[in-house]
Short mmCIF file of C-alpha atoms in Angstrom, two decimals:
data_model
loop_
_atom_site.label_atom_id
_atom_site.label_comp_id
_atom_site.label_asym_id
_atom_site.label_seq_id
_atom_site.Cartn_x
_atom_site.Cartn_y
_atom_site.Cartn_z
CA MET A 1 0.04 -0.12 -0.27
CA VAL A 2 2.66 2.33 0.70
CA ASP A 3 3.86 1.82 -2.72
CA ARG A 4 1.04 3.65 -3.97
CA LEU A 5 1.42 6.58 -1.89
CA VAL A 6 5.24 6.19 -3.37
CA THR A 7 3.69 6.30 -7.28
CA ILE A 8 1.68 8.59 -6.25
CA MET A 9 4.04 11.25 -4.99
CA ALA A 10 6.72 10.63 -8.04
CA ARG A 11 3.75 11.63 -10.12
CA LEU A 12 3.19 14.95 -8.18
CA ARG A 13 7.14 15.64 -8.99
CA HIS A 14 7.26 14.71 -12.16
CA PRO A 15 9.36 17.50 -13.86
CA ASP A 16 6.75 17.77 -16.90
CA ALA A 17 3.71 15.96 -15.92
CA GLY A 18 3.53 17.13 -12.07
CA CYS A 19 1.55 19.52 -9.31
CA ALA A 20 3.02 22.99 -9.65
CA TRP A 21 2.82 23.48 -6.06
CA ASP A 22 4.40 20.06 -5.34
CA LEU A 23 7.31 20.69 -7.66
CA ALA A 24 7.60 24.38 -6.33
CA GLN A 25 8.33 22.61 -2.86
CA ASP A 26 11.97 22.09 -1.48
CA PHE A 27 13.05 20.10 2.40
CA ALA A 28 12.84 23.59 4.12
CA SER A 29 8.64 24.64 2.47
CA ILE A 30 7.86 21.19 3.89
CA ALA A 31 9.21 21.12 6.97
CA PRO A 32 6.43 23.52 8.86
CA TYR A 33 3.89 20.85 7.39
CA THR A 34 5.50 18.10 8.43
CA ILE A 35 5.51 19.29 12.27
CA GLU A 36 2.02 20.63 11.66
CA GLU A 37 0.82 17.18 10.49
CA ALA A 38 2.78 15.39 13.93
CA HIS A 39 0.77 17.86 16.49
CA GLU A 40 -2.35 17.31 14.58
CA VAL A 41 -1.72 13.38 15.22
CA ALA A 42 -1.11 14.14 18.94
CA ASP A 43 -3.89 16.65 18.84
CA ALA A 44 -6.50 13.52 17.65
CA ILE A 45 -4.69 11.01 20.30
CA GLU A 46 -5.52 13.53 23.06
CA ARG A 47 -9.61 13.89 21.46
CA GLY A 48 -9.54 10.04 21.65
CA ASP A 49 -10.99 10.54 17.65
CA MET A 50 -9.32 7.23 16.17
CA ALA A 51 -11.02 7.94 12.48
CA ASP A 52 -9.48 11.20 12.64
CA LEU A 53 -6.12 9.81 14.18
CA LYS A 54 -5.84 7.31 11.07
CA ASP A 55 -6.20 10.24 8.80
CA GLU A 56 -3.76 12.38 10.41
CA LEU A 57 -1.37 9.46 10.28
CA GLY A 58 -1.63 9.11 6.77
CA ASP A 59 -0.64 13.05 6.92
CA LEU A 60 2.11 12.36 8.71
CA LEU A 61 3.19 9.67 6.26
CA LEU A 62 3.00 11.31 3.29
CA GLN A 63 5.45 14.20 4.79
CA VAL A 64 7.66 11.35 5.01
CA VAL A 65 7.02 10.50 1.75
CA PHE A 66 7.56 13.40 0.20
CA HIS A 67 10.62 14.48 1.78
CA SER A 68 12.14 10.93 0.78
CA ARG A 69 10.87 11.75 -3.00
CA MET A 70 13.17 15.05 -2.98
CA ALA A 71 15.92 13.41 -1.52
CA GLU A 72 15.79 10.63 -4.06
CA GLU A 73 16.06 13.47 -6.71
CA ALA A 74 18.89 14.93 -5.06
CA GLY A 75 20.86 11.72 -5.10
CA HIS A 76 20.72 11.17 -1.37
CA PHE A 77 18.53 8.54 -0.33
CA ALA A 78 14.74 7.02 -1.06
CA LEU A 79 12.24 6.07 1.11
CA PRO A 80 13.24 1.93 1.26
CA ASP A 81 16.90 3.56 2.82
CA VAL A 82 14.87 5.43 5.31
CA VAL A 83 12.92 2.50 6.38
CA ALA A 84 16.11 0.44 6.21
CA ALA A 85 17.81 2.72 8.71
CA ILE A 86 14.97 3.30 11.17
CA SER A 87 14.93 -0.89 11.26
CA ASP A 88 18.34 -1.37 12.02
CA LYS A 89 18.21 1.66 14.43
CA MET A 90 15.58 0.02 16.25
CA GLU A 91 17.52 -3.19 16.77
CA ARG A 92 20.56 -1.67 17.73
CA ARG A 93 18.64 0.35 20.34
CA HIS A 94 17.04 -2.85 21.27
CA PRO A 95 19.62 -5.48 22.42
CA HIS A 96 17.53 -6.31 25.40
CA ILE A 97 15.58 -7.84 22.75
CA PHE A 98 17.17 -8.15 19.23
CA GLY A 99 20.98 -8.59 20.73
CA PRO A 100 23.12 -10.72 23.45
CA HIS A 101 21.23 -8.85 26.41
CA ASN A 102 17.92 -11.11 25.82
CA SER A 103 17.72 -13.33 28.84
CA GLY A 104 14.21 -14.54 28.44
CA ASP A 105 13.05 -12.79 31.66
CA PRO A 106 10.67 -10.28 30.90
CA GLU A 107 11.21 -8.30 34.29
CA GLN A 108 15.37 -8.40 33.53
CA ARG A 109 15.03 -6.46 29.82
CA ALA A 110 12.68 -4.08 31.67
CA GLY A 111 15.21 -3.16 34.64
CA THR A 112 18.09 -3.27 31.54
CA ALA A 113 16.16 -1.24 28.44
CA PRO A 114 16.23 2.36 29.82
CA SER A 115 19.82 2.04 30.59
CA LEU A 116 21.14 0.55 27.63
CA TRP A 117 19.03 2.92 25.58
CA GLU A 118 20.43 5.82 27.05
CA GLN A 119 24.12 4.42 26.55
CA ILE A 120 23.19 3.06 23.29
CA LYS A 121 22.10 6.76 22.19
CA ALA A 122 24.90 8.28 23.51
CA ASP A 123 27.50 5.85 21.96
CA GLU A 124 25.32 7.18 18.25
CA ARG A 125 25.97 10.77 19.38
CA GLY A 126 29.62 10.06 19.92
CA ALA A 127 29.82 8.52 16.64
CA LYS A 128 28.17 11.51 14.91
CA GLY A 129 30.85 13.77 16.16
CA HIS A 130 28.72 15.22 19.19
CA ALA A 131 31.14 16.19 21.69
CA SER A 132 28.76 18.24 24.29
CA ALA A 133 26.03 16.57 26.57
CA ILE A 134 23.61 18.71 24.71
CA ASP A 135 24.31 17.89 21.11
CA GLY A 136 21.25 16.63 18.98
CA VAL A 137 18.65 17.84 20.57
CA ALA A 138 16.72 19.26 17.49
CA ARG A 139 16.13 23.09 17.52
CA GLY A 140 12.53 22.46 15.50
CA LEU A 141 10.47 21.03 18.97
CA PRO A 142 8.07 23.38 20.66
CA ALA A 143 9.96 25.49 23.11
CA LEU A 144 8.96 23.60 26.22
CA MET A 145 9.87 19.68 24.91
CA ARG A 146 13.16 21.65 24.08
CA ALA A 147 13.86 23.38 27.36
CA GLU A 148 13.10 20.12 29.16
CA LYS A 149 15.39 17.68 26.82
CA LEU A 150 17.70 20.49 27.63
CA GLN A 151 17.58 20.17 31.03
CA LYS A 152 17.57 16.26 31.18
CA ARG A 153 20.35 15.81 29.35
CA ALA A 154 22.78 18.49 30.93
CA GLY A 155 21.38 16.84 34.13
CA ARG A 156 22.73 13.46 32.96
CA VAL A 157 26.46 15.08 33.61
CA GLY A 158 25.40 16.60 36.92
CA PHE A 159 24.46 19.71 36.08
CA ASP A 160 20.70 20.00 37.93
CA TRP A 161 19.19 20.55 41.18
CA PRO A 162 19.43 17.86 43.86
CA ASP A 163 15.75 17.97 44.17
CA ALA A 164 12.64 20.17 43.47
CA SER A 165 13.62 22.97 46.24
CA GLY A 166 16.26 24.15 44.26
CA ALA A 167 14.18 24.17 40.70
CA ARG A 168 11.12 26.56 42.94
CA ALA A 169 13.45 29.04 44.16
CA LYS A 170 15.02 30.10 40.89
CA ILE A 171 11.26 30.85 39.58
CA ASP A 172 11.34 33.27 42.32
CA GLU A 173 14.47 34.84 41.49
CA GLU A 174 13.82 35.13 37.91
CA ILE A 175 10.28 36.78 38.70
CA ALA A 176 12.20 39.43 40.70
CA GLU A 177 14.18 39.47 38.11
CA VAL A 178 11.48 40.36 35.15
CA GLU A 179 10.12 42.96 37.98
CA THR A 180 13.43 44.51 37.66
CA ALA A 181 13.90 44.66 33.85
CA THR A 182 14.83 48.07 32.37
CA ASN A 183 13.90 47.75 28.59
CA ASP A 184 11.38 45.02 26.56
CA GLN A 185 14.47 43.26 25.42
CA HIS A 186 15.50 42.98 29.02
CA ARG A 187 11.92 41.62 30.01
CA ALA A 188 11.73 39.20 27.21
CA GLU A 189 15.10 37.82 28.56
CA GLU A 190 13.69 37.47 32.05
CA ILE A 191 10.98 36.11 30.92
CA GLY A 192 12.37 33.35 28.75
CA ASP A 193 14.40 32.38 32.14
CA LEU A 194 11.21 32.21 34.13
CA LEU A 195 9.75 29.90 31.93
CA PHE A 196 13.14 27.71 31.18
CA ALA A 197 13.14 27.84 35.89
CA VAL A 198 8.90 26.73 35.10
CA VAL A 199 10.30 23.77 32.80
CA ASN A 200 12.90 22.47 35.02
CA TRP A 201 10.56 22.90 38.47
CA ALA A 202 7.54 20.94 35.94
CA ARG A 203 10.68 18.00 35.30
CA LYS A 204 11.57 18.06 39.26
CA GLN A 205 7.81 17.37 39.95
CA GLY A 206 7.78 14.75 37.51
CA VAL A 207 4.83 16.81 34.75
CA ASP A 208 5.70 16.91 31.01
CA PRO A 209 5.49 20.75 30.97
CA GLU A 210 4.16 20.61 26.99
CA VAL A 211 1.21 18.32 28.14
CA ALA A 212 0.42 19.62 30.96
CA LEU A 213 -0.02 23.12 28.89
CA ARG A 214 -1.90 21.50 26.16
CA SER A 215 -4.39 20.48 28.67
CA VAL A 216 -4.22 23.81 30.01
CA ASN A 217 -5.14 25.17 26.84
CA ALA A 218 -7.72 23.03 26.14
CA LYS A 219 -9.28 23.40 29.57
CA PHE A 220 -9.30 27.37 28.75
CA GLU A 221 -10.47 26.76 25.25
CA ARG A 222 -13.52 24.71 26.93
CA ARG A 223 -14.40 27.10 29.53
CA PHE A 224 -14.33 29.71 27.06
CA ARG A 225 -17.07 28.41 25.00
CA ALA A 226 -18.94 27.75 27.47
CA MET A 227 -18.78 31.45 28.75
CA GLU A 228 -19.99 32.66 25.42
CA ASP A 229 -22.36 29.72 25.44
CA ILE A 230 -24.03 31.24 28.33
CA ALA A 231 -24.35 34.93 27.47
CA GLY A 232 -24.76 34.77 24.40
CA GLU A 233 -24.31 37.70 21.69
CA ALA A 234 -23.84 40.13 25.01
CA PHE A 235 -20.44 38.44 26.19
CA ALA A 236 -18.17 40.94 24.61
CA ALA A 237 -20.13 44.07 26.19
CA LEU A 238 -19.82 42.54 29.63
CA ASP A 239 -16.87 43.99 31.92
CA LEU A 240 -14.70 42.20 33.60
CA GLU A 241 -16.03 41.37 36.88
CA ALA A 242 -19.14 39.51 34.75
CA LYS A 243 -17.33 37.89 32.82
CA GLU A 244 -15.14 36.81 35.67
CA ALA A 245 -18.70 35.71 37.16
CA LEU A 246 -19.42 33.45 34.05
CA TRP A 247 -15.88 31.75 34.17
CA GLN A 248 -16.80 30.51 37.59
CA GLN A 249 -19.74 29.85 36.45
CA ALA A 250 -18.65 27.52 33.62
CA LYS A 251 -15.80 25.98 35.57
CA ALA A 252 -18.42 24.98 38.63
CA ALA A 253 -20.14 23.05 35.38
CA GLU A 254 -17.60 20.70 34.63
#
């Protein structure tokens, strides 16, 4: 079935008979769509919509085929090379399943897996010439997610708070620095530091900040729509006190 999609993409990219829009694209122009489709997959999962998830996974698969087709045209690699590379990687990173570390004991495999995975990833980064512990953290990740990954990497080499109290105190320090900022640029930098500190504290609490913020976005959207439904067309003209009362009403109704 994937072969059919590969054939469709090859036709779309045909220099003479292809689609003008598809032919005009390159890796950089398609990258934002790839990121968008990954987020739409996550959204379908969060909503529990399996029909939508099927469609969104197809859209994401199209992105892989699109990038692979452009790479093939440039003589770099093709889709079979992508599949082979990820297959090799998964086997290499799971020696407790596919290799000599497979003892046949499920509990031992479960205990061995995390340390093996991290060590193998570290070895792979070293083989690619990554000298820093934080090399290889993708710049295209959402900012909260990337902050957490940078902090985790730094923590593996000992640059981390020993417990949550240090991370919590850092938040107070950063809030004070925001309040004493002398100009807009300085204030933006200090707010960035504050957000980074909040991510660190969330991590210390065992909370995924990206997931937490997505959840609260959904909660805000749900409650705001409920406020609009209650007030109807009069909503926009209400003062803040009246809107706050509607917010509390929407909150209580959940």
